[in-house]
Short mmCIF file of C-alpha atoms and ligand atoms in Angstrom, two decimals:
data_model
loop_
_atom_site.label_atom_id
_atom_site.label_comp_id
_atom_site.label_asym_id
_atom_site.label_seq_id
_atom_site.Cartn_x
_atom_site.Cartn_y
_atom_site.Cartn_z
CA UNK A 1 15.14 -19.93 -1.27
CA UNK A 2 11.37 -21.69 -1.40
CA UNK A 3 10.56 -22.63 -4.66
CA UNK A 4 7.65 -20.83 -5.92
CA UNK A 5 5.64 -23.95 -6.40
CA UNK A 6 5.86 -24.64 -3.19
CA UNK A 7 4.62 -21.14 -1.86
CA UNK A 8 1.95 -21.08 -3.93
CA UNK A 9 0.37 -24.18 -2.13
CA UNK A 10 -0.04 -21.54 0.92
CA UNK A 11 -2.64 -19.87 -1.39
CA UNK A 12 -6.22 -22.06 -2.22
CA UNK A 13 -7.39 -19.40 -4.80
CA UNK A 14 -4.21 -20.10 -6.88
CA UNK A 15 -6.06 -23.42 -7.88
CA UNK A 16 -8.48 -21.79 -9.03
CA UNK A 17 -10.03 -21.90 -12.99
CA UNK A 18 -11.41 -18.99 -14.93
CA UNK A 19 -13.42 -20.12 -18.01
CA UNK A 20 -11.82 -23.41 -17.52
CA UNK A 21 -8.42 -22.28 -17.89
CA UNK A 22 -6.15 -21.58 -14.90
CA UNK A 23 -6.39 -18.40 -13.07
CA UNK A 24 -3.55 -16.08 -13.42
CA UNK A 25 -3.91 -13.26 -10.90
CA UNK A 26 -1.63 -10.06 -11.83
CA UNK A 27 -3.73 -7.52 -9.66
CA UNK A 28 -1.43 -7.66 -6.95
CA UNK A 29 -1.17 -3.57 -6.72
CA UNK A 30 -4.89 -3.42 -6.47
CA UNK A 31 -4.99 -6.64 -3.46
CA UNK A 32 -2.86 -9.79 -2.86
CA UNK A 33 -4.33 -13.39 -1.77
CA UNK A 34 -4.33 -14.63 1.57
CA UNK A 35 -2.60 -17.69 2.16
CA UNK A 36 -4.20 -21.28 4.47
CA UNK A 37 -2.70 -19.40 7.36
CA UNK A 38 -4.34 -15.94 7.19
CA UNK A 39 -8.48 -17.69 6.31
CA UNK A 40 -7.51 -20.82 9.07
CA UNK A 41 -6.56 -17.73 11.77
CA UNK A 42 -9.55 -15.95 11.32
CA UNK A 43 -11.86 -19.01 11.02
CA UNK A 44 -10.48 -20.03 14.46
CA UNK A 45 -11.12 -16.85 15.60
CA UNK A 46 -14.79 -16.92 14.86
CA UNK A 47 -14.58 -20.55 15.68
CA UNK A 48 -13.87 -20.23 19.09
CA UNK A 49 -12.37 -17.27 20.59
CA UNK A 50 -14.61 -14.82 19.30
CA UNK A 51 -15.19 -12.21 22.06
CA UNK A 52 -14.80 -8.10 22.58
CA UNK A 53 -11.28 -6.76 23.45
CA UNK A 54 -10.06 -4.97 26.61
CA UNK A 55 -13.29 -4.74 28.11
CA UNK A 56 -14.25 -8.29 29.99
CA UNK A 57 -11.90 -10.77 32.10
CA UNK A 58 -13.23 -13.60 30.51
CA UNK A 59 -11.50 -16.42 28.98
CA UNK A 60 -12.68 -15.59 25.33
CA UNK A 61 -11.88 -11.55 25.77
CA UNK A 62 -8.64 -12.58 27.10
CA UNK A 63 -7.94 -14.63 23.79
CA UNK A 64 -9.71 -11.82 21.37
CA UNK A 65 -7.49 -9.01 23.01
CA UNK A 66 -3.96 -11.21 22.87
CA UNK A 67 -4.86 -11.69 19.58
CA UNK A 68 -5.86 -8.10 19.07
CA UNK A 69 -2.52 -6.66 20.36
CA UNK A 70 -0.10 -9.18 18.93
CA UNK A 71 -0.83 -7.78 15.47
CA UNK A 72 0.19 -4.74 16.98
CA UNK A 73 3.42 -6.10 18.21
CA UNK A 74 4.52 -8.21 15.03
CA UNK A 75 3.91 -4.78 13.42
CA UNK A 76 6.51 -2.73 15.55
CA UNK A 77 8.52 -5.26 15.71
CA UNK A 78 8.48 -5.99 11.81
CA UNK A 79 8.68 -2.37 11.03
CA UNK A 80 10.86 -1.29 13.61
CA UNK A 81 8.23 0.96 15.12
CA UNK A 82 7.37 2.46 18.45
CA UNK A 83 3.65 3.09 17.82
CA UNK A 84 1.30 1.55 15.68
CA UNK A 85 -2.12 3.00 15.42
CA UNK A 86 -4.51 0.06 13.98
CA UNK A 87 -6.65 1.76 11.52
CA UNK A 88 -8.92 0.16 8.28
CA UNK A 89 -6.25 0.71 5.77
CA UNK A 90 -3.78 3.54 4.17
CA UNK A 91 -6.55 5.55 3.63
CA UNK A 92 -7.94 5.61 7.07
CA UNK A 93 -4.60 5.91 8.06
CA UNK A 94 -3.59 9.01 6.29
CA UNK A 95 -7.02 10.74 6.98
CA UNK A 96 -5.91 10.06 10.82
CA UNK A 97 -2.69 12.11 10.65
CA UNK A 98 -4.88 14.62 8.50
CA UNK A 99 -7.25 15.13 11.02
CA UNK A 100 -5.53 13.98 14.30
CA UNK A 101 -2.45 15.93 13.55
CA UNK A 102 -3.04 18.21 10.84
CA UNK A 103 -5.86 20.37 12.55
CA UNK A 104 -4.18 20.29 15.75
CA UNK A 105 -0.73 21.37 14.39
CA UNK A 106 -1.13 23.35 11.34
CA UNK A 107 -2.72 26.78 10.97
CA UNK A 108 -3.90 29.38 7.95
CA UNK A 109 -1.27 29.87 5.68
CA UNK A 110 0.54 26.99 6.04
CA UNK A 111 2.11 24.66 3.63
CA UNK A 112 2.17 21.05 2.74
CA UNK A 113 3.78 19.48 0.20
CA UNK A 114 2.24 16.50 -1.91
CA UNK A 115 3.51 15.07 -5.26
CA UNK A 116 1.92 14.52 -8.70
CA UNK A 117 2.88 10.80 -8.20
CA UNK A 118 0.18 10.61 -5.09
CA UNK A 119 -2.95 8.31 -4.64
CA UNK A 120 -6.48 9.94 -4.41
CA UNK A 121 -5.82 9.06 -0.80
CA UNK A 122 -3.40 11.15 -0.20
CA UNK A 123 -4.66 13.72 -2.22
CA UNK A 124 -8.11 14.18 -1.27
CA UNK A 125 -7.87 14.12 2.36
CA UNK A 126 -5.39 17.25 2.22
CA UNK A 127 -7.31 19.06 -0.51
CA UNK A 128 -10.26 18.79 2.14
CA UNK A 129 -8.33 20.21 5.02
CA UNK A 130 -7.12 23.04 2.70
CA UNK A 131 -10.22 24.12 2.19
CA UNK A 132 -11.14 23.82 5.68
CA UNK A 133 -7.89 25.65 7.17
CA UNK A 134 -6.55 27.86 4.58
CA UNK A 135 -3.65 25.60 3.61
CA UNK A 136 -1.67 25.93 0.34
CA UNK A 137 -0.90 22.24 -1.64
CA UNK A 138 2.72 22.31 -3.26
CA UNK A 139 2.71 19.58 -5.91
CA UNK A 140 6.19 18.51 -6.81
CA UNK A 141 5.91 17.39 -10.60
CA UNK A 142 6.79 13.92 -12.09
CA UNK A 143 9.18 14.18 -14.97
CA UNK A 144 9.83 12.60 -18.28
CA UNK A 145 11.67 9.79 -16.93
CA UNK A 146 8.84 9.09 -14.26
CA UNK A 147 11.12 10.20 -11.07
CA UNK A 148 10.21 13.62 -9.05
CA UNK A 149 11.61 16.13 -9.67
CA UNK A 150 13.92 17.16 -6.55
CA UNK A 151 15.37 20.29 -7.75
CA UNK A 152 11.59 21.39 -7.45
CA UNK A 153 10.80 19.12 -4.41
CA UNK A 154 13.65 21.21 -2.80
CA UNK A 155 12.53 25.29 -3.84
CA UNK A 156 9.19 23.90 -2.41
CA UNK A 157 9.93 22.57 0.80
CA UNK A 158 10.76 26.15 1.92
CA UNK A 159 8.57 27.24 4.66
CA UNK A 160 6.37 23.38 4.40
CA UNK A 161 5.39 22.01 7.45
CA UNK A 162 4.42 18.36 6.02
CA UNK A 163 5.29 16.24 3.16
CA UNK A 164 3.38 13.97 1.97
CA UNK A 165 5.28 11.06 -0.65
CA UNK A 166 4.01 7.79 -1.88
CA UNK A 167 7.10 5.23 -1.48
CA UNK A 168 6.54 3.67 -4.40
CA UNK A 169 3.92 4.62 -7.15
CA UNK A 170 1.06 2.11 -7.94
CA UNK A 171 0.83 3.08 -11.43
CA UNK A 172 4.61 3.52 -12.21
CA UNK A 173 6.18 0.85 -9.61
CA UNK A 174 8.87 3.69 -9.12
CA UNK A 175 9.97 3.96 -5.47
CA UNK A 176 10.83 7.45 -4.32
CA UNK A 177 14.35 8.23 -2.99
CA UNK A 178 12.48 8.65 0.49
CA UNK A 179 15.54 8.89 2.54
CA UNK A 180 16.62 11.76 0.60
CA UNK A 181 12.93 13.59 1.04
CA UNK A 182 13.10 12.84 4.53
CA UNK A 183 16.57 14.17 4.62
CA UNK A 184 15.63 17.42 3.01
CA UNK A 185 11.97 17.94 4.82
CA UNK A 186 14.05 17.30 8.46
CA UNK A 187 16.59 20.20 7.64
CA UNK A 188 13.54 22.64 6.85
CA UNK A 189 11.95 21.66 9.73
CA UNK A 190 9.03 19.90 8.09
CA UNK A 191 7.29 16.26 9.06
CA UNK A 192 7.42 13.90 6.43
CA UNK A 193 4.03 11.30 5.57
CA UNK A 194 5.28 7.78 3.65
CA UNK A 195 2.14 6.08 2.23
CA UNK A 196 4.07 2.98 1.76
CA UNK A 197 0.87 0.97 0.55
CA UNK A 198 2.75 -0.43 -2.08
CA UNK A 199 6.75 -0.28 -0.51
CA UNK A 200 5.62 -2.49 2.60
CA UNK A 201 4.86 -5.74 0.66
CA UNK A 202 7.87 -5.45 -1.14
CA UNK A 203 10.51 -4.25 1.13
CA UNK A 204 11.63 -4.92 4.35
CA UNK A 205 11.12 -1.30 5.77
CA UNK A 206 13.20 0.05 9.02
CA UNK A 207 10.55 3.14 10.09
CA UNK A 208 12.76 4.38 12.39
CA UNK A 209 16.30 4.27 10.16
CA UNK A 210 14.28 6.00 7.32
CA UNK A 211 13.02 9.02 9.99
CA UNK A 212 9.31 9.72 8.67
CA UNK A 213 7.23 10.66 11.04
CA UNK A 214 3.98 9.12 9.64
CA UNK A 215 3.97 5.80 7.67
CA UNK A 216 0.40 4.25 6.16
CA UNK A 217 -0.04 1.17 4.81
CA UNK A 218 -2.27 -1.95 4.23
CA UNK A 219 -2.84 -5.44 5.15
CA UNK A 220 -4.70 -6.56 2.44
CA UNK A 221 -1.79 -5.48 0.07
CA UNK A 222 0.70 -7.97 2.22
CA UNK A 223 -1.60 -10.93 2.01
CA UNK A 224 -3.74 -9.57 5.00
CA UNK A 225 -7.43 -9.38 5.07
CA UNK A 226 -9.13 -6.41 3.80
CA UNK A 227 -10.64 -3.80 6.61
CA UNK A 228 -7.63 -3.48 8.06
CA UNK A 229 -4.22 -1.28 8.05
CA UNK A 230 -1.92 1.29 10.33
CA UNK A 231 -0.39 3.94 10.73
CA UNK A 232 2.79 3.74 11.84
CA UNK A 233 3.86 7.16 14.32
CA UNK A 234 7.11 8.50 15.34
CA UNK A 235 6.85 9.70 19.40
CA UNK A 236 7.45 13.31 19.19
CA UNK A 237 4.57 13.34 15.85
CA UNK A 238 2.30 10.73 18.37
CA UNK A 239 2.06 13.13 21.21
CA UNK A 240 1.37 15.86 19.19
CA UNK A 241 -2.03 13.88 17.98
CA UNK A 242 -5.01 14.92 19.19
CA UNK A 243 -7.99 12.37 18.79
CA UNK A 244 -10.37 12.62 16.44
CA UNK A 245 -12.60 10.33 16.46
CA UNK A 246 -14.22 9.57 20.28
CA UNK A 247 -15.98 6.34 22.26
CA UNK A 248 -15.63 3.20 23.88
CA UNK A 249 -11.77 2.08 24.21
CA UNK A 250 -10.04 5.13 23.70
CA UNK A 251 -11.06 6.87 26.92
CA UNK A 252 -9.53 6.43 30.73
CA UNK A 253 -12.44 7.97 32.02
CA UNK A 254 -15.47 9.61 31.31
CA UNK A 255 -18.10 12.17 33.24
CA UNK A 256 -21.00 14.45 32.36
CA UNK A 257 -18.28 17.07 33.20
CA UNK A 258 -15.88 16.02 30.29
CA UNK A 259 -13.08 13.15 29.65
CA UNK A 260 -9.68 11.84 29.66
CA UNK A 261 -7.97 9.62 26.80
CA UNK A 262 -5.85 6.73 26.83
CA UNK A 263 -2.11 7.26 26.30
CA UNK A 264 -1.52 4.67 23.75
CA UNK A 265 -2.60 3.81 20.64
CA UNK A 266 -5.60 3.30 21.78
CA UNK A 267 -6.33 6.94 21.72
CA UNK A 268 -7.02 6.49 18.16
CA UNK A 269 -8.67 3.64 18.24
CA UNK A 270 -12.34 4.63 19.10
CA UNK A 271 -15.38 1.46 19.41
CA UNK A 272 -14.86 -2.14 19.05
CA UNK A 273 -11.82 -2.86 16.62
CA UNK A 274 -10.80 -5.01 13.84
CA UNK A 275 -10.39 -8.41 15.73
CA UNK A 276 -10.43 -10.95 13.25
CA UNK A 277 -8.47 -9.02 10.94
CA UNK A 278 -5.84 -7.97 12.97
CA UNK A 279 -5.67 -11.84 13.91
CA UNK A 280 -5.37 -12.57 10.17
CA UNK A 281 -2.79 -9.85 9.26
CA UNK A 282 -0.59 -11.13 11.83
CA UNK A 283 -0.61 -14.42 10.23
CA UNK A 284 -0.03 -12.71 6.95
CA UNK A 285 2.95 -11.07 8.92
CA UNK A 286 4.46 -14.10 10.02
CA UNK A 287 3.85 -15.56 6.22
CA UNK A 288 5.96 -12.60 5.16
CA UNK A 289 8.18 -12.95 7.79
CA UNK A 290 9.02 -16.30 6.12
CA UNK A 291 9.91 -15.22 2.55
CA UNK A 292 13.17 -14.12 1.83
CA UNK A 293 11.39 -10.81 0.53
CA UNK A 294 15.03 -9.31 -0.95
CA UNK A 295 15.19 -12.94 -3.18
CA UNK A 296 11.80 -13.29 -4.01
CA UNK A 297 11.75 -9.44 -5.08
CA UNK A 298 14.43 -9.68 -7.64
CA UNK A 299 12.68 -12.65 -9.22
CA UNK A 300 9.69 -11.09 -9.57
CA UNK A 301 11.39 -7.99 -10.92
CA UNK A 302 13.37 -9.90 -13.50
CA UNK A 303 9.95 -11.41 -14.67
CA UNK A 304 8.50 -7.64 -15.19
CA UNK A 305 11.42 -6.37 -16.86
CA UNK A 306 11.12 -9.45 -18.90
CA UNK A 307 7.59 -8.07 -19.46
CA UNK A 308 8.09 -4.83 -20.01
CA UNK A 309 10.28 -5.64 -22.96
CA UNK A 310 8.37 -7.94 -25.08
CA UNK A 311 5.41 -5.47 -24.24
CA UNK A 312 7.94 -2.71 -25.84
CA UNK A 313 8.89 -5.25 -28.79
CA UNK A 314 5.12 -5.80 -29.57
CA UNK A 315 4.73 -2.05 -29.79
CA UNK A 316 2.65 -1.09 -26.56
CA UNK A 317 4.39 2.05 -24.88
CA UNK A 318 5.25 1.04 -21.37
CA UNK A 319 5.44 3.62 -18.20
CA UNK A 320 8.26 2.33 -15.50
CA UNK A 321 11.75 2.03 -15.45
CA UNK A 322 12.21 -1.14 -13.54
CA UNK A 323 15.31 0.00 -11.18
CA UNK A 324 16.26 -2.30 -8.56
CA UNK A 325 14.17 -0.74 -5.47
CA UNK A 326 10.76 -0.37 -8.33
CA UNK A 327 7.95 -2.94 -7.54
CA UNK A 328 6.98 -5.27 -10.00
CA UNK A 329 4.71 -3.37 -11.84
CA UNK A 330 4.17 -3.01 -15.25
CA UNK A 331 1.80 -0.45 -16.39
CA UNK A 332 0.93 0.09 -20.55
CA UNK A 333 -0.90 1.01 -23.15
CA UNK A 334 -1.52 -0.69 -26.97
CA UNK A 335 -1.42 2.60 -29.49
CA UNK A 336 -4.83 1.72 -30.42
CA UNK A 337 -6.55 -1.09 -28.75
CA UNK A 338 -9.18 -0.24 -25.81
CA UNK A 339 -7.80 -1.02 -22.70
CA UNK A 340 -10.69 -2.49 -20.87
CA UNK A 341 -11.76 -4.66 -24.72
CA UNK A 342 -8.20 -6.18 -24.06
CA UNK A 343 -8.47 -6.70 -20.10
CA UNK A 344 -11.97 -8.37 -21.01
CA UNK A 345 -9.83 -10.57 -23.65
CA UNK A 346 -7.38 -11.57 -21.24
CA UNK A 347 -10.10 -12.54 -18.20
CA UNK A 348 -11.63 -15.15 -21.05
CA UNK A 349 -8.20 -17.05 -20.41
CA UNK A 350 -7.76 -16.55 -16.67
CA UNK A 351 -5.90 -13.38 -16.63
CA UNK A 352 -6.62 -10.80 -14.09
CA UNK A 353 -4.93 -7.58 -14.84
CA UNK A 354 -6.12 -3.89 -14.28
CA UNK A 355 -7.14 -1.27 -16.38
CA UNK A 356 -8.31 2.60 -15.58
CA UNK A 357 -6.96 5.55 -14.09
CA UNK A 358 -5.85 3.40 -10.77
CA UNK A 359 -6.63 6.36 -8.47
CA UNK A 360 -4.08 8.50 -9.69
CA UNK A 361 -5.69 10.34 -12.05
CA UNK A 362 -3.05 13.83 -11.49
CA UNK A 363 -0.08 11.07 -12.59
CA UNK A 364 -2.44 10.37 -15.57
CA UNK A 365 -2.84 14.01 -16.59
CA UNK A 366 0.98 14.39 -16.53
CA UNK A 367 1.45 11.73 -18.58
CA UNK A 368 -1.21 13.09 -20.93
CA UNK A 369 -3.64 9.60 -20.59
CA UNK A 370 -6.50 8.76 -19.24
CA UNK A 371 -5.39 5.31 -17.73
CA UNK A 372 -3.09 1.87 -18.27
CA UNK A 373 -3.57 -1.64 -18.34
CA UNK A 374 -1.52 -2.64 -15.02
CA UNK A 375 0.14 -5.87 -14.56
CA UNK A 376 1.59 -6.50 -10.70
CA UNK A 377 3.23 -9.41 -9.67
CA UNK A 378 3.63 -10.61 -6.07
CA UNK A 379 5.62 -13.77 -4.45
CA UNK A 380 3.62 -16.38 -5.86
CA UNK A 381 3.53 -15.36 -9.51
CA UNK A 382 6.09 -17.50 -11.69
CA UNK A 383 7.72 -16.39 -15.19
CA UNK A 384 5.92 -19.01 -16.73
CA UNK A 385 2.70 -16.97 -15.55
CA UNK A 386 4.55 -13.82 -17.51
CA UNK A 387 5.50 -15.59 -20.05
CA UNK A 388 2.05 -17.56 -20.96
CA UNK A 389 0.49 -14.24 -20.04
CA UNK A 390 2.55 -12.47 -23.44
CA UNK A 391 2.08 -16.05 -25.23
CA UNK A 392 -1.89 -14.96 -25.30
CA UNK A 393 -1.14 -11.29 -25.93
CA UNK A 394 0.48 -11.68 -28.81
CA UNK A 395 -2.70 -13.87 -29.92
CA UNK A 396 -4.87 -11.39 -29.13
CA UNK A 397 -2.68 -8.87 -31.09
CA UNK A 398 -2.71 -10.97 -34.47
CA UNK A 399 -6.23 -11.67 -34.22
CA UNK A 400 -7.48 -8.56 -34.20
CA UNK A 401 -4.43 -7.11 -36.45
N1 LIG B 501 -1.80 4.46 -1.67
C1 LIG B 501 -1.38 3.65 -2.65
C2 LIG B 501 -0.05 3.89 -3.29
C3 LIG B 501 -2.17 2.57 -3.05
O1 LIG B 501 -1.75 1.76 -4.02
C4 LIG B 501 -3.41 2.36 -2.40
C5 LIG B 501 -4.32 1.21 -2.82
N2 LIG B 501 -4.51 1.12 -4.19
C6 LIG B 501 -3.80 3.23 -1.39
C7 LIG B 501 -2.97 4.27 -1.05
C8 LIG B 501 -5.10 3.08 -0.66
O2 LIG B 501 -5.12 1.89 0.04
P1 LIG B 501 -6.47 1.37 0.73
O3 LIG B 501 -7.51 1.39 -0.35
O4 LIG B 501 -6.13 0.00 1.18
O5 LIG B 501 -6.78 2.29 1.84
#
């Protein structure tokens, strides 16, 4: 195990100061920071590769595209993945199988399934195709004790030709029993979509053991740079994608009379890519790739159940459960203090935590609020972070008692 001291000397913004005391960053569900390794890769790039991809036989092109594609391949080979479509980030990613495969394999009448538990991106892009196509939305409610409810899930799925799951929720930290959903979408004959924004930080995640047929996800949630993210594609769901999006790179050839696509990826990847990101997220892959994630998890769940119960004790109501598989997320609300007064409060000592609806609002509305304040942990927080973090909470509490 790597002590967390010494991981966090990967990361130059931990050093920071905020108002002259020391940053604390809990927004980890929101973004995560990029370690020496990620900001060195991409300076380099610039530096002195920097060149298109694909296109040239120079030198510099050579380097741009090697760097290009072995994002791709520490992907697959990370994920356990046969195809992985390079996109700007889950919500890119999700749009892509919305338009790509969606349009080209669903018709009027059809159904997909979504849960109350999604993001706005994977809410919005399918309410936009509904109204385009016809297409009914099947929400499968969130219960009382924050887990979906699969007697519903399963009375739905009848006659559903796509489901569409967050792995684990950003507001709750709850991970979804996907194996189960995929289990139950495959025997009705349905494909199933993970947005594992949140589960591929967190978990080591075998794409091809769990059978979805779509997985999104981004790099700037796995200590990657922003801009960039994938969609991870099952064959038989891959060849069933038709492009949507056309130009440069994603063509074999081109006349006045009409085209032909690439095979691969590539298809999908219309105009000049993310270079210097995908050159940083592999980095960030490797990083990740060098953390016992299973360890490192548990800590930083023990830290938020921690949390979660002195929250509890000081009489905030708290919304997660903190199983084993849950991220380290604690989301909650004071009975009567403004959210965003206290976030404010907390950023005048350093500490960066979230408040509002987190793009969730239809998980809001069934928990009958209107947003949480949202404290996320990743690999480099500590306990003392946590624990200095409810030190100044329960300062602000008696002050303004
Ligand atoms: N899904 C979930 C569960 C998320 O937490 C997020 C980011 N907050 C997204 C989708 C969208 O990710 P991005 O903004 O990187 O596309």
């Amino acid at each position: 195990m790597i002590e967390v001291k010494i991981l966090r000397e990967d990361f130059p913004i931990l050093q920071r100061e905020i108002n002259g005391y020391p940053l604390v960053y809990l927004d980890n569900a929101a973004t995560t920071q990029k370690p020496n390794s990620v900001i060195d890769a991409m300076n380099d790039y610039y530096s002195n590769s920097n060149a298109n991809v694909h296109r040239a036989v120079h030198t510099l092109a050579g380097e741009a595209t090697e760097g290009y594609e072995s994002c791709r391949r520490a992907l697959k080979s990370r994920f356990n993945a046969n195809k992985a479509i390079i996109t700007s980030g889950t919500t890119e990613a999700i749009n892509l199988v919305a338009h790509a495969w969606g349009r080209a394999n669903l018709s009027d009448g059809d159904a997909i399934i979504l849960t109350e538990m999604e993001h706005h991106s994977d809410i919005v892009p399918w309410q936009m195709l509904a109204q385009e196509m016809n297409i009914e939305l099947r929400y499968v409610p969130v219960q009382k004790d924050l887990t979906l409810d699969m007697e519903l899930f399963e009375a739905a799925i009848k006659g559903a030709k796509l489901v569409c799951v967050v792995h684990i929720s950003n507001v709750l930290g709850v991970c979804n029993p996907v194996e189960k959903i995929v289990e139950i979408a495959k025997q009705n004959g349905a494909r199933v979509l993970l947005d594992a924004a949140q589960s591929a930080p967190h978990q080591e995640i075998n794409f091809e053991q769990i059978g979805a047929d779509f997985m999104a996800f981004s790099a700037h949630k796995m200590c990657g740079p922003t801009g960039i993210g994938a969609l991870l594609v099952n064959d038989e769901s891959f060849d069933e994608m038709q492009p949507f999006m056309g130009g440069g790179d994603m063509i074999e050839t081109v006349s006045i009379h009409g085209s032909t696509y690439q095979k691969n990826e590539q298809k999908f990847e219309a105009g000049t890519p993310r270079i210097a990101e995908a050159i940083g997220w592999t980095e960030a892959i490797k990083w990740l790739n060098s953390v016992d994630i299973k360890i490192e998890h548990k800590r930083i769940l023990e830290s938020a159940r921690w949390l979660s119960g002195e929250l509890r004790r000081m009489g905030m109501t708290v919304y997660g459960r903190h199983d084993d598989n849950d991220a380290a997320v604690v989301s909650f609300l004071h009975p009567t203090m403004n959210s965003e007064d206290l976030a404010h409060l907390l950023d005048a000592r350093g500490f960066a935590v979230r408040t509002g609806h987190h793009c969730a609002q239809p998980l809001l509305d069934r928990l009958e609020i209107s947003g949480t304040v949202r404290v996320s942990l990743y690999f480099y927080n500590t306990h003392d972070e946590v624990v200095s973090f409810v030190n100044y909470l329960e300062e602000i509490l008696e002050r303004f008692a």
